[in-house]
């Protein structure tokens, strides 16, 4: 198994934590980023997962994280950009500050980290090196209620195409576009029914389906520049 670690951003909860734990179970050294300290972070540390603080809300703080990352490791097997800023009711704020924050987290952080960490990926002794962007179904389809979120996730999907071409053949660059994977605290039964009604395969499956996509992309030597939809077949509903 690769001794070069896999970095996953926003690994302190939910999808990111689940994937970090599965990567560790598979024998990969794992580095997560977190912004808010919490018991789950300490639990991950006790499993042997490295937790690095990262706030992606400004260029300077992104660059500060990159410096911490390079001080911690000289190589990376993969980078998984999972961190994300999302609001249930985006329109209730409808402010430029939130749009700017989503740009920072969804686009500028992956852009700067991928470019600055290219040398770390190239130092990986393994034959395969990966970048995986976690986007969203709405990147390709729009979202009337989450316009800024969808637009910045679309930008991340476009970065996938550019960087896949730029970094080939040494590094594969792909995206996973989830939809309706996990509920949030306070989501009603009506909202669950609403989510189920939007998919051809009605379910809110939980993080395992995203982990399956991550594992596939890491293991596939002949796939780059794609966006893997993990959305219950919304496009055929
Ligand atoms: N859950 C779902 O059903 C769906 C999820 N997705 C995408 O999948 C990914 C994972 O989703 P989910 O687990 O629900 O995500 P969360 O909403 O739980 O966010 C993941 C992490 O992002 C981190 N984060 C947020 N803002 C910043 C910031 N400014 N700087 C650094 N880190 C930040 C948070 O870290 P901390 O907690 O330490 O502050 C958080 O733990 C996301 O990219 C999301 O957009 C797409 C479609 C559906
Ligand atoms: N960063 C996040 N992005 C998204 C979330 C989330 O909780 N955090 N949730 C969704 C789902 O579609 C949501 O509506 C179902 O719980 C989209 N993106």
Short mmCIF file of C-alpha atoms and ligand atoms in Angstrom, two decimals:
data_model
loop_
_atom_site.label_atom_id
_atom_site.label_comp_id
_atom_site.label_asym_id
_atom_site.label_seq_id
_atom_site.Cartn_x
_atom_site.Cartn_y
_atom_site.Cartn_z
CA UNK A 1 0.00 0.00 0.00
CA UNK A 2 1.21 3.56 -0.75
CA UNK A 3 3.20 5.23 2.05
CA UNK A 4 2.41 8.65 0.65
CA UNK A 5 -0.63 10.05 2.48
CA UNK A 6 -3.97 11.01 1.03
CA UNK A 7 -5.23 14.50 1.88
CA UNK A 8 -8.98 15.04 2.26
CA UNK A 9 -10.25 18.52 3.08
CA UNK A 10 -13.18 19.06 5.43
CA UNK A 11 -12.67 15.61 6.97
CA UNK A 12 -14.04 16.39 10.43
CA UNK A 13 -17.63 15.34 9.78
CA UNK A 14 -20.13 13.68 7.50
CA UNK A 15 -18.91 12.62 4.02
CA UNK A 16 -15.32 13.74 4.53
CA UNK A 17 -14.95 11.95 7.85
CA UNK A 18 -16.50 8.77 6.48
CA UNK A 19 -14.15 8.70 3.49
CA UNK A 20 -11.13 9.50 5.70
CA UNK A 21 -11.96 6.54 7.93
CA UNK A 22 -12.42 4.17 4.96
CA UNK A 23 -9.14 5.30 3.40
CA UNK A 24 -7.42 4.65 6.72
CA UNK A 25 -9.11 1.23 6.97
CA UNK A 26 -7.68 0.46 3.51
CA UNK A 27 -4.18 1.15 4.81
CA UNK A 28 -3.59 4.64 3.43
CA UNK A 29 -1.92 7.24 5.64
CA UNK A 30 -4.54 10.01 5.83
CA UNK A 31 -4.37 13.76 6.41
CA UNK A 32 -7.63 15.64 6.98
CA UNK A 33 -8.21 19.35 7.24
CA UNK A 34 -10.55 20.79 9.82
CA UNK A 35 -11.64 24.29 10.77
CA UNK A 36 -13.60 23.61 13.97
CA UNK A 37 -12.04 21.44 16.68
CA UNK A 38 -14.49 18.84 17.97
CA UNK A 39 -14.41 15.40 19.67
CA UNK A 40 -14.61 13.71 16.26
CA UNK A 41 -11.27 15.26 15.31
CA UNK A 42 -9.61 13.79 18.40
CA UNK A 43 -11.19 10.42 17.64
CA UNK A 44 -9.65 10.54 14.18
CA UNK A 45 -6.27 11.43 15.67
CA UNK A 46 -6.52 8.41 17.97
CA UNK A 47 -7.00 6.24 14.87
CA UNK A 48 -3.71 7.61 13.55
CA UNK A 49 -5.19 10.15 11.13
CA UNK A 50 -3.37 13.47 10.93
CA UNK A 51 -5.58 16.55 11.37
CA UNK A 52 -4.29 19.86 10.02
CA UNK A 53 -6.13 23.14 10.68
CA UNK A 54 -7.25 24.91 7.52
CA UNK A 55 -9.48 27.91 6.87
CA UNK A 56 -10.09 28.33 3.14
CA UNK A 57 -11.91 31.68 3.47
CA UNK A 58 -9.08 33.80 2.06
CA UNK A 59 -6.08 33.45 -0.25
CA UNK A 60 -3.69 34.14 2.61
CA UNK A 61 -5.22 31.49 4.85
CA UNK A 62 -5.19 28.98 2.01
CA UNK A 63 -1.48 29.69 1.43
CA UNK A 64 -0.86 29.37 5.19
CA UNK A 65 -2.42 25.90 5.06
CA UNK A 66 -0.29 24.92 2.06
CA UNK A 67 2.83 25.87 4.03
CA UNK A 68 1.64 23.70 6.95
CA UNK A 69 0.95 20.84 4.57
CA UNK A 70 4.42 21.04 3.02
CA UNK A 71 5.97 21.17 6.47
CA UNK A 72 4.12 17.97 7.32
CA UNK A 73 4.70 15.78 4.25
CA UNK A 74 7.04 15.62 1.24
CA UNK A 75 4.66 13.55 -0.90
CA UNK A 76 0.97 12.88 -1.48
CA UNK A 77 -0.79 9.91 -3.12
CA UNK A 78 -3.99 11.94 -3.66
CA UNK A 79 -5.87 15.11 -2.80
CA UNK A 80 -9.65 14.99 -2.26
CA UNK A 81 -11.31 18.42 -2.17
CA UNK A 82 -14.40 17.83 -0.04
CA UNK A 83 -14.63 21.04 2.03
CA UNK A 84 -17.65 23.14 1.18
CA UNK A 85 -19.70 26.12 2.34
CA UNK A 86 -23.42 25.55 1.92
CA UNK A 87 -26.55 27.19 3.27
CA UNK A 88 -30.00 25.64 3.44
CA UNK A 89 -31.64 28.97 2.49
CA UNK A 90 -29.09 30.77 0.37
CA UNK A 91 -31.54 33.49 -0.63
CA UNK A 92 -32.25 34.43 2.97
CA UNK A 93 -28.84 36.06 3.09
CA UNK A 94 -28.30 36.78 -0.64
CA UNK A 95 -25.10 38.62 0.14
CA UNK A 96 -21.88 38.90 -1.77
CA UNK A 97 -19.97 37.74 1.28
CA UNK A 98 -21.42 34.25 0.99
CA UNK A 99 -20.77 34.14 -2.76
CA UNK A 100 -17.16 35.19 -2.15
CA UNK A 101 -16.79 32.52 0.55
CA UNK A 102 -18.16 29.82 -1.72
CA UNK A 103 -15.71 30.94 -4.42
CA UNK A 104 -12.85 30.71 -1.95
CA UNK A 105 -13.77 27.27 -0.62
CA UNK A 106 -15.05 25.63 -3.82
CA UNK A 107 -12.67 27.16 -6.38
CA UNK A 108 -9.70 29.13 -5.06
CA UNK A 109 -8.69 26.57 -2.43
CA UNK A 110 -8.66 23.60 -4.84
CA UNK A 111 -6.95 25.76 -7.50
CA UNK A 112 -4.13 26.96 -5.20
CA UNK A 113 -3.69 23.66 -3.36
CA UNK A 114 -3.52 21.63 -6.59
CA UNK A 115 -0.95 23.97 -8.16
CA UNK A 116 1.19 24.31 -5.04
CA UNK A 117 0.94 20.63 -4.09
CA UNK A 118 1.74 19.39 -7.60
CA UNK A 119 5.31 18.74 -6.47
CA UNK A 120 4.03 16.64 -3.54
CA UNK A 121 1.95 14.49 -5.87
CA UNK A 122 4.89 14.10 -8.27
CA UNK A 123 7.04 12.95 -5.32
CA UNK A 124 4.65 10.03 -4.74
CA UNK A 125 6.49 6.77 -5.56
CA UNK A 126 3.26 5.06 -6.60
CA UNK A 127 2.37 4.68 -10.29
CA UNK A 128 -0.97 6.45 -9.81
CA UNK A 129 -1.62 9.91 -8.33
CA UNK A 130 -5.08 11.49 -8.05
CA UNK A 131 -6.96 14.69 -7.50
CA UNK A 132 -10.69 14.30 -6.79
CA UNK A 133 -13.06 17.28 -6.64
CA UNK A 134 -16.36 16.78 -4.82
CA UNK A 135 -18.81 18.97 -6.72
CA UNK A 136 -22.62 18.69 -6.92
CA UNK A 137 -25.42 17.68 -9.31
CA UNK A 138 -26.38 21.36 -9.44
CA UNK A 139 -23.05 22.27 -11.12
CA UNK A 140 -24.33 20.89 -14.44
CA UNK A 141 -28.03 21.56 -13.90
CA UNK A 142 -28.26 24.82 -11.95
CA UNK A 143 -30.16 25.47 -8.75
CA UNK A 144 -32.79 28.17 -8.38
CA UNK A 145 -32.44 28.12 -4.59
CA UNK A 146 -28.64 27.77 -4.41
CA UNK A 147 -27.36 29.84 -7.34
CA UNK A 148 -24.02 30.92 -5.85
CA UNK A 149 -23.33 27.43 -4.55
CA UNK A 150 -24.14 25.83 -7.93
CA UNK A 151 -22.07 28.39 -9.85
CA UNK A 152 -18.97 27.86 -7.74
CA UNK A 153 -19.33 24.10 -7.91
CA UNK A 154 -19.58 24.46 -11.69
CA UNK A 155 -16.31 26.35 -11.56
CA UNK A 156 -14.76 23.46 -9.69
CA UNK A 157 -16.03 21.05 -12.34
CA UNK A 158 -14.40 23.22 -15.00
CA UNK A 159 -11.12 23.18 -13.07
CA UNK A 160 -11.38 19.38 -13.23
CA UNK A 161 -11.27 19.51 -17.04
CA UNK A 162 -8.41 22.02 -17.21
CA UNK A 163 -6.25 20.29 -14.63
CA UNK A 164 -6.89 16.81 -16.05
CA UNK A 165 -5.39 18.01 -19.32
CA UNK A 166 -2.61 19.99 -17.65
CA UNK A 167 -1.46 17.22 -15.29
CA UNK A 168 -1.80 14.17 -17.57
CA UNK A 169 -0.31 11.60 -17.72
CA UNK A 170 1.24 11.85 -14.27
CA UNK A 171 -1.84 12.80 -12.23
CA UNK A 172 -5.49 11.85 -12.81
CA UNK A 173 -8.00 14.61 -12.07
CA UNK A 174 -11.70 13.72 -11.68
CA UNK A 175 -14.85 14.92 -9.93
CA UNK A 176 -17.74 13.29 -8.12
CA UNK A 177 -21.11 15.11 -8.37
CA UNK A 178 -23.34 14.01 -5.47
CA UNK A 179 -26.99 14.86 -4.86
CA UNK A 180 -29.12 14.19 -1.78
CA UNK A 181 -26.59 12.01 0.03
CA UNK A 182 -27.09 12.99 3.65
CA UNK A 183 -29.72 15.01 5.46
CA UNK A 184 -28.89 17.85 7.80
CA UNK A 185 -30.07 18.36 11.36
CA UNK A 186 -33.55 19.80 11.26
CA UNK A 187 -34.49 18.43 7.85
CA UNK A 188 -38.18 17.51 7.94
CA UNK A 189 -39.92 14.37 6.72
CA UNK A 190 -41.40 16.55 4.00
CA UNK A 191 -37.91 17.49 2.87
CA UNK A 192 -36.89 13.82 2.84
CA UNK A 193 -39.92 13.04 0.67
CA UNK A 194 -38.95 15.97 -1.56
CA UNK A 195 -35.43 14.59 -2.02
CA UNK A 196 -36.75 11.09 -2.75
CA UNK A 197 -39.14 12.48 -5.37
CA UNK A 198 -36.25 14.02 -7.34
CA UNK A 199 -34.36 10.77 -7.90
CA UNK A 200 -35.07 7.79 -10.18
CA UNK A 201 -33.71 5.67 -7.32
CA UNK A 202 -35.49 7.20 -4.32
CA UNK A 203 -33.19 7.12 -1.33
CA UNK A 204 -30.92 9.29 0.80
CA UNK A 205 -28.15 6.72 0.83
CA UNK A 206 -25.53 8.13 3.17
CA UNK A 207 -21.77 8.55 2.60
CA UNK A 208 -20.92 5.00 1.50
CA UNK A 209 -21.99 5.73 -2.09
CA UNK A 210 -19.49 8.59 -2.26
CA UNK A 211 -16.77 6.41 -0.78
CA UNK A 212 -17.46 3.83 -3.52
CA UNK A 213 -16.87 6.54 -6.13
CA UNK A 214 -13.67 7.69 -4.44
CA UNK A 215 -12.33 4.12 -4.30
CA UNK A 216 -13.16 3.54 -7.96
CA UNK A 217 -11.39 6.70 -9.13
CA UNK A 218 -8.31 6.01 -7.00
CA UNK A 219 -8.07 2.46 -8.39
CA UNK A 220 -8.78 3.21 -12.07
CA UNK A 221 -5.68 3.76 -14.21
CA UNK A 222 -7.62 4.79 -17.32
CA UNK A 223 -10.05 7.47 -16.14
CA UNK A 224 -9.33 11.21 -16.01
CA UNK A 225 -11.24 14.41 -16.69
CA UNK A 226 -14.63 12.97 -15.77
CA UNK A 227 -17.39 13.92 -13.39
CA UNK A 228 -18.94 10.83 -11.81
CA UNK A 229 -22.62 11.50 -10.98
CA UNK A 230 -23.72 9.91 -7.70
CA UNK A 231 -27.27 11.22 -7.62
CA UNK A 232 -29.83 8.41 -7.85
CA UNK A 233 -30.37 9.09 -11.56
CA UNK A 234 -31.89 12.56 -11.19
CA UNK A 235 -31.14 13.34 -14.85
CA UNK A 236 -33.56 10.64 -16.01
CA UNK A 237 -36.32 11.37 -13.52
N1 LIG B 1 -24.47 16.08 1.95
C1 LIG B 1 -25.01 15.95 0.74
O1 LIG B 1 -26.11 15.37 0.57
C2 LIG B 1 -24.29 16.50 -0.45
C3 LIG B 1 -22.97 16.93 -0.36
N2 LIG B 1 -22.34 17.43 -1.48
C4 LIG B 1 -20.92 17.82 -1.37
O2 LIG B 1 -20.20 16.75 -0.75
C5 LIG B 1 -19.17 17.31 0.10
C6 LIG B 1 -19.37 16.81 1.53
O3 LIG B 1 -20.70 17.15 1.93
P1 LIG B 1 -21.02 17.27 3.51
O4 LIG B 1 -20.29 16.22 4.24
O5 LIG B 1 -22.50 17.39 3.66
O6 LIG B 1 -20.32 18.68 3.81
P2 LIG B 1 -20.37 19.61 5.13
O7 LIG B 1 -21.42 20.64 4.96
O8 LIG B 1 -20.38 18.73 6.31
O9 LIG B 1 -18.94 20.38 4.98
C7 LIG B 1 -17.75 19.65 4.95
C8 LIG B 1 -16.69 20.41 5.68
O10 LIG B 1 -16.33 21.60 4.95
C9 LIG B 1 -15.57 22.36 5.87
N3 LIG B 1 -15.56 23.78 5.54
C10 LIG B 1 -16.63 24.59 5.32
N4 LIG B 1 -16.22 25.87 5.13
C11 LIG B 1 -14.85 25.86 5.25
C12 LIG B 1 -13.84 26.86 5.17
N5 LIG B 1 -14.15 28.14 4.95
N6 LIG B 1 -12.55 26.48 5.35
C13 LIG B 1 -12.23 25.18 5.59
N7 LIG B 1 -13.14 24.18 5.67
C14 LIG B 1 -14.44 24.53 5.50
C15 LIG B 1 -16.20 22.16 7.24
O11 LIG B 1 -15.16 21.99 8.19
P3 LIG B 1 -15.40 22.31 9.78
O12 LIG B 1 -16.59 21.45 10.15
O13 LIG B 1 -14.13 21.88 10.44
O14 LIG B 1 -15.69 23.78 9.89
C16 LIG B 1 -17.06 20.90 7.06
O15 LIG B 1 -16.81 19.90 8.02
C17 LIG B 1 -19.28 18.83 -0.04
O16 LIG B 1 -18.37 19.31 -1.01
C18 LIG B 1 -20.71 19.04 -0.52
O17 LIG B 1 -20.87 20.27 -1.23
C19 LIG B 1 -22.97 17.58 -2.68
C20 LIG B 1 -24.28 17.19 -2.81
C21 LIG B 1 -25.01 16.55 -1.73
N1 LIG B 2 -21.34 21.56 2.00
C1 LIG B 2 -22.55 20.98 1.82
N2 LIG B 2 -23.06 20.90 0.58
C2 LIG B 2 -24.29 20.32 0.42
C3 LIG B 2 -24.99 19.80 1.49
C4 LIG B 2 -24.43 19.91 2.79
O1 LIG B 2 -25.02 19.47 3.79
N3 LIG B 2 -23.21 20.50 2.90
N4 LIG B 2 -26.21 19.20 1.30
C5 LIG B 2 -26.73 19.09 0.08
C6 LIG B 2 -27.97 18.26 -0.11
O2 LIG B 2 -28.43 18.31 -1.42
C7 LIG B 2 -29.07 18.62 0.83
O3 LIG B 2 -30.01 19.39 0.23
C8 LIG B 2 -29.67 17.32 1.28
O4 LIG B 2 -29.33 17.18 2.62
C9 LIG B 2 -26.14 19.76 -1.09
N5 LIG B 2 -24.81 20.25 -0.82
#
